[in-house]
Structure formats: C-alpha cells, structure tokens
C-alpha cells in the first residue's frame, strides 16, 4: 500500500510558466515532507522541505504548500526554466531519523 | 569526502552470482540508508543504519539481501544468488542525526543488471 502517491507520472510546462507538482499521503503520522529532484544517472538531490506545523515554505522559485486536512502537498516552481526538467520525488517521514517514504516521481519537462 | 560515494557505478552479473555494492557516506554522518529504484518505480527503502543501534532491516525484500556497516562509516550491500528482478539502481544516502527536515544526501547509485 503506497503511503506517498504522485498520481501524475509526467508534466509538460512552457518556459516561464508555473509548474505545479502534486503529492498525496495516507499516513497521518508523517511530520516532515520533502521534495527531491533527480537528473538521469545522478542521485536525487534535496530541493525543499516543510514540517507539519507549517502550511507554506518558500525558497526562491520553489514553494511547497501543505494541506494537512487533505493530506496533500504541492510543489510550485515559478518561473519554470528548461534546467528544471527532471524527475521530482515527494517524500515523507515521521519524527526522528526514520527512513523517508518516497512517491514514484513525476517527470517534469520544461519546454523552451 | 565531499559527497556520498558509491562503487561500482555499473555492474552486470549473471543470474545466480553474488554481488557486493559499496557506499562511502559523508564524513561525520551517523545515519546511512540503502534504497533501490527499479524501472518505472519510486525509491524503495531497503535498510537503515543509525550510529551503534541495530540496523532497521524491515525493507529488505528477501534473505538473499544483507548489509553491514563497518566502523560506523563504509557500508556494503550484498545480494546473494542474484535474480533478474534484482536489476535496479541501488542508492545509498547518509545524514546527520536530529535534523529530519534536512533530508539526506544521496550518492549517484550503482546500476545493477542481472542477465
């Protein structure tokens, strides 16, 4: 049973527009939510995170929104750039150093 | 080192052979994780080492899989009697304790192909 779900396997966006990547989770014990970005033949790299006590965290062009009641989070990238083309993974964990639980990823293509 | 180092980067092996995958975590990181990514799938947790505590092996798919971490640093993931379904990218990650919001740093992975 998937605890973290990314229902869109792919997304295509024009350069300069907003990219919105969605993620749903089922485990109400998750306290921390993270987004990772992965280029081919490389390991995932940490992008941005949010704790369950917040509903928004912003870092430059990247903003993560958390809706705890809906068990939903989203990553907004604005403006999107061709270099943002990658696979984005949503991940979640309980408190402490418990292992991250990952979704299956969404492949973002930003078209120039 | 500056990052998490994994070797080899690619490994092709015959079905039934044993393989060893190595991970060098970031110096000072006490937590070390192994994940794998099969084709079209997300990252599947395998095993987790935290300091001197007993490892969390709950993600290992079968008893053909084992891992150890020597001296709190380098880790080796061993797959015995490999099967074709073991083909995947095996990723190692490390992190500091006490900062769960920071996530962890991944290596570039070992691509294992069982033929």
Short mmCIF file of C-alpha atoms in Angstrom, two decimals:
data_model
loop_
_atom_site.label_atom_id
_atom_site.label_comp_id
_atom_site.label_asym_id
_atom_site.label_seq_id
_atom_site.Cartn_x
_atom_site.Cartn_y
_atom_site.Cartn_z
CA UNK A 1 0.00 0.00 0.00
CA UNK A 2 1.55 3.25 -1.15
CA UNK A 3 1.80 5.79 1.66
CA UNK A 4 3.04 8.56 -0.65
CA UNK A 5 1.39 8.95 -4.04
CA UNK A 6 2.31 11.06 -7.02
CA UNK A 7 -0.54 10.42 -9.42
CA UNK A 8 0.90 12.28 -12.40
CA UNK A 9 3.80 10.38 -13.96
CA UNK A 10 4.64 13.32 -16.20
CA UNK A 11 4.03 17.02 -16.68
CA UNK A 12 4.95 19.35 -19.51
CA UNK A 13 5.14 23.12 -19.00
CA UNK A 14 6.29 26.04 -21.11
CA UNK A 15 9.32 28.01 -20.03
CA UNK A 16 8.36 30.96 -17.85
CA UNK A 17 5.07 29.45 -16.71
CA UNK A 18 4.27 27.86 -13.36
CA UNK A 19 4.87 24.15 -12.74
CA UNK A 20 2.69 22.52 -10.09
CA UNK A 21 3.61 19.04 -8.89
CA UNK A 22 1.21 17.25 -6.58
CA UNK A 23 1.60 14.64 -3.88
CA UNK A 24 -0.86 12.86 -1.59
CA UNK A 25 -0.13 10.81 1.50
CA UNK A 26 -2.10 8.44 3.69
CA UNK A 27 -0.10 8.28 6.94
CA UNK A 28 -1.27 10.96 9.38
CA UNK A 29 1.87 10.38 11.48
CA UNK A 30 4.12 11.98 8.90
CA UNK A 31 5.72 15.14 10.31
CA UNK A 32 8.13 16.17 7.57
CA UNK A 33 7.68 16.40 3.83
CA UNK A 34 10.49 16.80 1.34
CA UNK A 35 10.92 17.22 -2.38
CA UNK A 36 13.86 15.79 -4.27
CA UNK A 37 14.94 16.39 -7.85
CA UNK A 38 16.67 13.74 -9.93
CA UNK A 39 18.56 14.04 -13.20
CA UNK A 40 19.38 10.91 -15.24
CA UNK A 41 22.37 8.92 -13.98
CA UNK A 42 22.57 11.01 -10.81
CA UNK A 43 21.29 10.51 -7.29
CA UNK A 44 18.30 12.53 -6.07
CA UNK A 45 19.16 15.94 -4.66
CA UNK A 46 17.25 17.65 -1.87
CA UNK A 47 15.18 20.62 -3.03
CA UNK A 48 12.88 21.92 -0.31
CA UNK A 49 11.03 20.67 2.76
CA UNK A 50 8.22 21.58 5.13
CA UNK A 51 7.24 20.47 8.61
CA UNK A 52 3.68 19.63 9.55
CA UNK A 53 3.36 22.76 11.71
CA UNK A 54 3.58 24.96 8.63
CA UNK A 55 1.44 25.27 5.54
CA UNK A 56 3.91 27.00 3.24
CA UNK A 57 7.66 27.19 2.73
CA UNK A 58 9.32 29.27 0.04
CA UNK A 59 12.86 29.17 -1.31
CA UNK A 60 13.48 31.31 -4.37
CA UNK A 61 11.48 29.97 -7.29
CA UNK A 62 10.30 26.97 -5.29
CA UNK A 63 7.35 26.93 -2.88
CA UNK A 64 5.88 23.93 -1.10
CA UNK A 65 2.31 24.03 0.19
CA UNK A 66 0.94 21.59 2.75
CA UNK A 67 -2.74 20.90 3.38
CA UNK A 68 -2.79 18.54 6.37
CA UNK A 69 -6.55 18.07 6.44
CA UNK A 70 -6.49 16.89 2.83
CA UNK A 71 -3.17 15.03 3.28
CA UNK A 72 -1.91 16.82 0.20
CA UNK A 73 1.16 18.81 -0.69
CA UNK A 74 2.29 20.54 -3.81
CA UNK A 75 5.49 21.99 -5.21
CA UNK A 76 5.25 25.19 -7.24
CA UNK A 77 8.07 26.28 -9.49
CA UNK A 78 7.79 29.75 -10.94
CA UNK A 79 9.03 30.77 -13.39
CA UNK A 80 9.88 27.34 -14.82
CA UNK A 81 13.20 27.01 -16.63
CA UNK A 82 14.50 24.33 -19.03
CA UNK A 83 17.06 23.30 -16.41
CA UNK A 84 14.18 22.32 -14.11
CA UNK A 85 13.42 19.38 -16.41
CA UNK A 86 13.95 16.34 -14.17
CA UNK A 87 12.06 13.75 -12.14
CA UNK A 88 10.66 15.16 -8.90
CA UNK A 89 10.08 12.88 -5.92
CA UNK A 90 7.86 13.66 -2.98
CA UNK A 91 8.93 12.07 0.32
CA UNK A 92 7.68 11.99 3.89
CA UNK A 93 8.84 10.79 7.28
CA UNK A 94 7.89 10.63 10.95
CA UNK A 95 9.92 12.45 13.60
CA UNK A 96 13.50 11.41 14.20
CA UNK A 97 15.69 9.70 11.64
CA UNK A 98 13.07 7.27 10.38
CA UNK A 99 13.53 6.38 6.72
CA UNK A 100 11.93 8.62 4.13
CA UNK A 101 8.99 7.12 2.23
CA UNK A 102 9.05 8.16 -1.42
CA UNK A 103 6.46 8.51 -4.14
CA UNK A 104 7.04 7.17 -7.64
CA UNK A 105 8.03 10.55 -9.03
CA UNK A 106 6.76 12.98 -11.65
CA UNK A 107 8.82 13.71 -14.76
CA UNK A 108 8.74 17.45 -15.47
CA UNK A 109 9.59 18.71 -18.92
CA UNK A 110 10.02 22.45 -19.34
CA UNK A 111 9.78 23.40 -22.99
CA UNK A 112 11.66 26.45 -24.27
CA UNK B 1 34.82 13.15 1.17
CA UNK B 2 32.63 15.92 -0.16
CA UNK B 3 29.69 13.68 -1.01
CA UNK B 4 28.36 10.14 -0.81
CA UNK B 5 30.45 7.83 -2.96
CA UNK B 6 29.17 4.55 -4.40
CA UNK B 7 31.02 1.85 -6.28
CA UNK B 8 30.86 0.38 -8.78
CA UNK B 9 28.72 2.77 -10.81
CA UNK B 10 27.61 -0.07 -13.06
CA UNK B 11 27.58 -3.82 -12.50
CA UNK B 12 26.46 -6.55 -14.86
CA UNK B 13 26.27 -10.00 -13.33
CA UNK B 14 24.97 -13.41 -14.26
CA UNK B 15 21.90 -14.78 -12.58
CA UNK B 16 22.85 -16.81 -9.52
CA UNK B 17 26.07 -14.92 -8.76
CA UNK B 18 26.66 -12.86 -5.63
CA UNK B 19 27.34 -9.11 -5.81
CA UNK B 20 28.67 -6.54 -3.36
CA UNK B 21 27.86 -2.85 -3.59
CA UNK B 22 29.84 -0.29 -1.62
CA UNK B 23 28.90 3.04 -0.08
CA UNK B 24 31.17 5.69 1.45
CA UNK B 25 28.98 8.17 3.34
CA UNK B 26 29.78 11.80 4.11
CA UNK B 27 32.29 12.00 6.95
CA UNK B 28 30.51 12.58 10.25
CA UNK B 29 27.09 11.43 9.06
CA UNK B 30 25.85 8.85 11.54
CA UNK B 31 22.80 7.65 9.60
CA UNK B 32 23.15 5.60 6.41
CA UNK B 33 20.35 4.33 4.17
CA UNK B 34 20.07 1.98 1.21
CA UNK B 35 17.27 2.36 -1.33
CA UNK B 36 16.69 0.91 -4.75
CA UNK B 37 14.84 2.19 -7.78
CA UNK B 38 13.51 -0.36 -10.21
CA UNK B 39 12.43 0.68 -13.70
CA UNK B 40 9.35 2.91 -13.52
CA UNK B 41 9.18 2.70 -9.75
CA UNK B 42 9.86 5.05 -6.87
CA UNK B 43 12.63 4.72 -4.33
CA UNK B 44 12.14 1.58 -2.27
CA UNK B 45 13.65 1.57 1.23
CA UNK B 46 15.92 -1.39 1.97
CA UNK B 47 17.89 -0.89 5.20
CA UNK B 48 18.96 1.86 7.61
CA UNK B 49 21.93 2.17 9.97
CA UNK B 50 21.88 4.70 12.83
CA UNK B 51 25.01 5.04 14.94
CA UNK B 52 25.61 1.97 17.08
CA UNK B 53 21.95 0.89 17.08
CA UNK B 54 20.79 -2.33 15.46
CA UNK B 55 20.01 -1.68 11.78
CA UNK B 56 16.42 -1.40 10.56
CA UNK B 57 16.22 -4.22 8.03
CA UNK B 58 12.46 -4.00 7.50
CA UNK B 59 12.76 -3.10 3.81
CA UNK B 60 14.99 -5.97 2.68
CA UNK B 61 12.94 -7.95 0.10
CA UNK B 62 14.38 -11.38 0.90
CA UNK B 63 17.06 -13.14 2.93
CA UNK B 64 19.32 -13.01 -0.12
CA UNK B 65 19.90 -9.35 0.76
CA UNK B 66 22.17 -8.29 3.62
CA UNK B 67 24.17 -5.22 4.55
CA UNK B 68 26.79 -4.23 7.03
CA UNK B 69 28.41 -1.02 8.13
CA UNK B 70 31.94 -1.25 9.43
CA UNK B 71 33.34 1.24 11.94
CA UNK B 72 30.31 3.47 11.59
CA UNK B 73 31.40 4.52 8.13
CA UNK B 74 31.60 2.41 4.93
CA UNK B 75 28.67 0.14 4.15
CA UNK B 76 28.40 -2.90 1.88
CA UNK B 77 25.14 -4.23 0.47
CA UNK B 78 25.39 -7.89 -0.56
CA UNK B 79 22.94 -9.69 -2.80
CA UNK B 80 23.36 -13.45 -2.94
CA UNK B 81 22.21 -15.68 -5.80
CA UNK B 82 21.07 -12.68 -7.85
CA UNK B 83 17.81 -12.87 -9.78
CA UNK B 84 16.67 -10.82 -12.76
CA UNK B 85 14.16 -8.95 -10.60
CA UNK B 86 17.11 -7.61 -8.58
CA UNK B 87 18.05 -5.42 -11.56
CA UNK B 88 17.71 -1.83 -10.37
CA UNK B 89 19.65 1.27 -9.37
CA UNK B 90 20.84 0.88 -5.79
CA UNK B 91 21.16 4.20 -3.99
CA UNK B 92 22.94 4.95 -0.75
CA UNK B 93 22.32 8.06 1.34
CA UNK B 94 23.63 9.50 4.58
CA UNK B 95 22.50 12.15 7.05
CA UNK B 96 23.18 13.79 10.38
CA UNK B 97 21.13 12.89 13.41
CA UNK B 98 18.50 15.21 14.79
CA UNK B 99 17.67 17.14 11.60
CA UNK B 100 14.81 15.20 9.98
CA UNK B 101 13.69 18.20 7.95
CA UNK B 102 17.01 18.35 6.13
CA UNK B 103 16.58 15.02 4.42
CA UNK B 104 19.64 13.20 3.31
CA UNK B 105 22.39 13.26 0.71
CA UNK B 106 22.35 10.56 -1.94
CA UNK B 107 25.16 9.03 -3.92
CA UNK B 108 24.91 8.58 -7.68
CA UNK B 109 23.93 4.95 -7.31
CA UNK B 110 25.02 1.58 -8.64
CA UNK B 111 23.13 0.32 -11.67
CA UNK B 112 22.85 -3.45 -11.30
CA UNK B 113 21.87 -5.56 -14.29
CA UNK B 114 21.31 -9.29 -13.80
CA UNK B 115 21.43 -11.23 -17.06
#
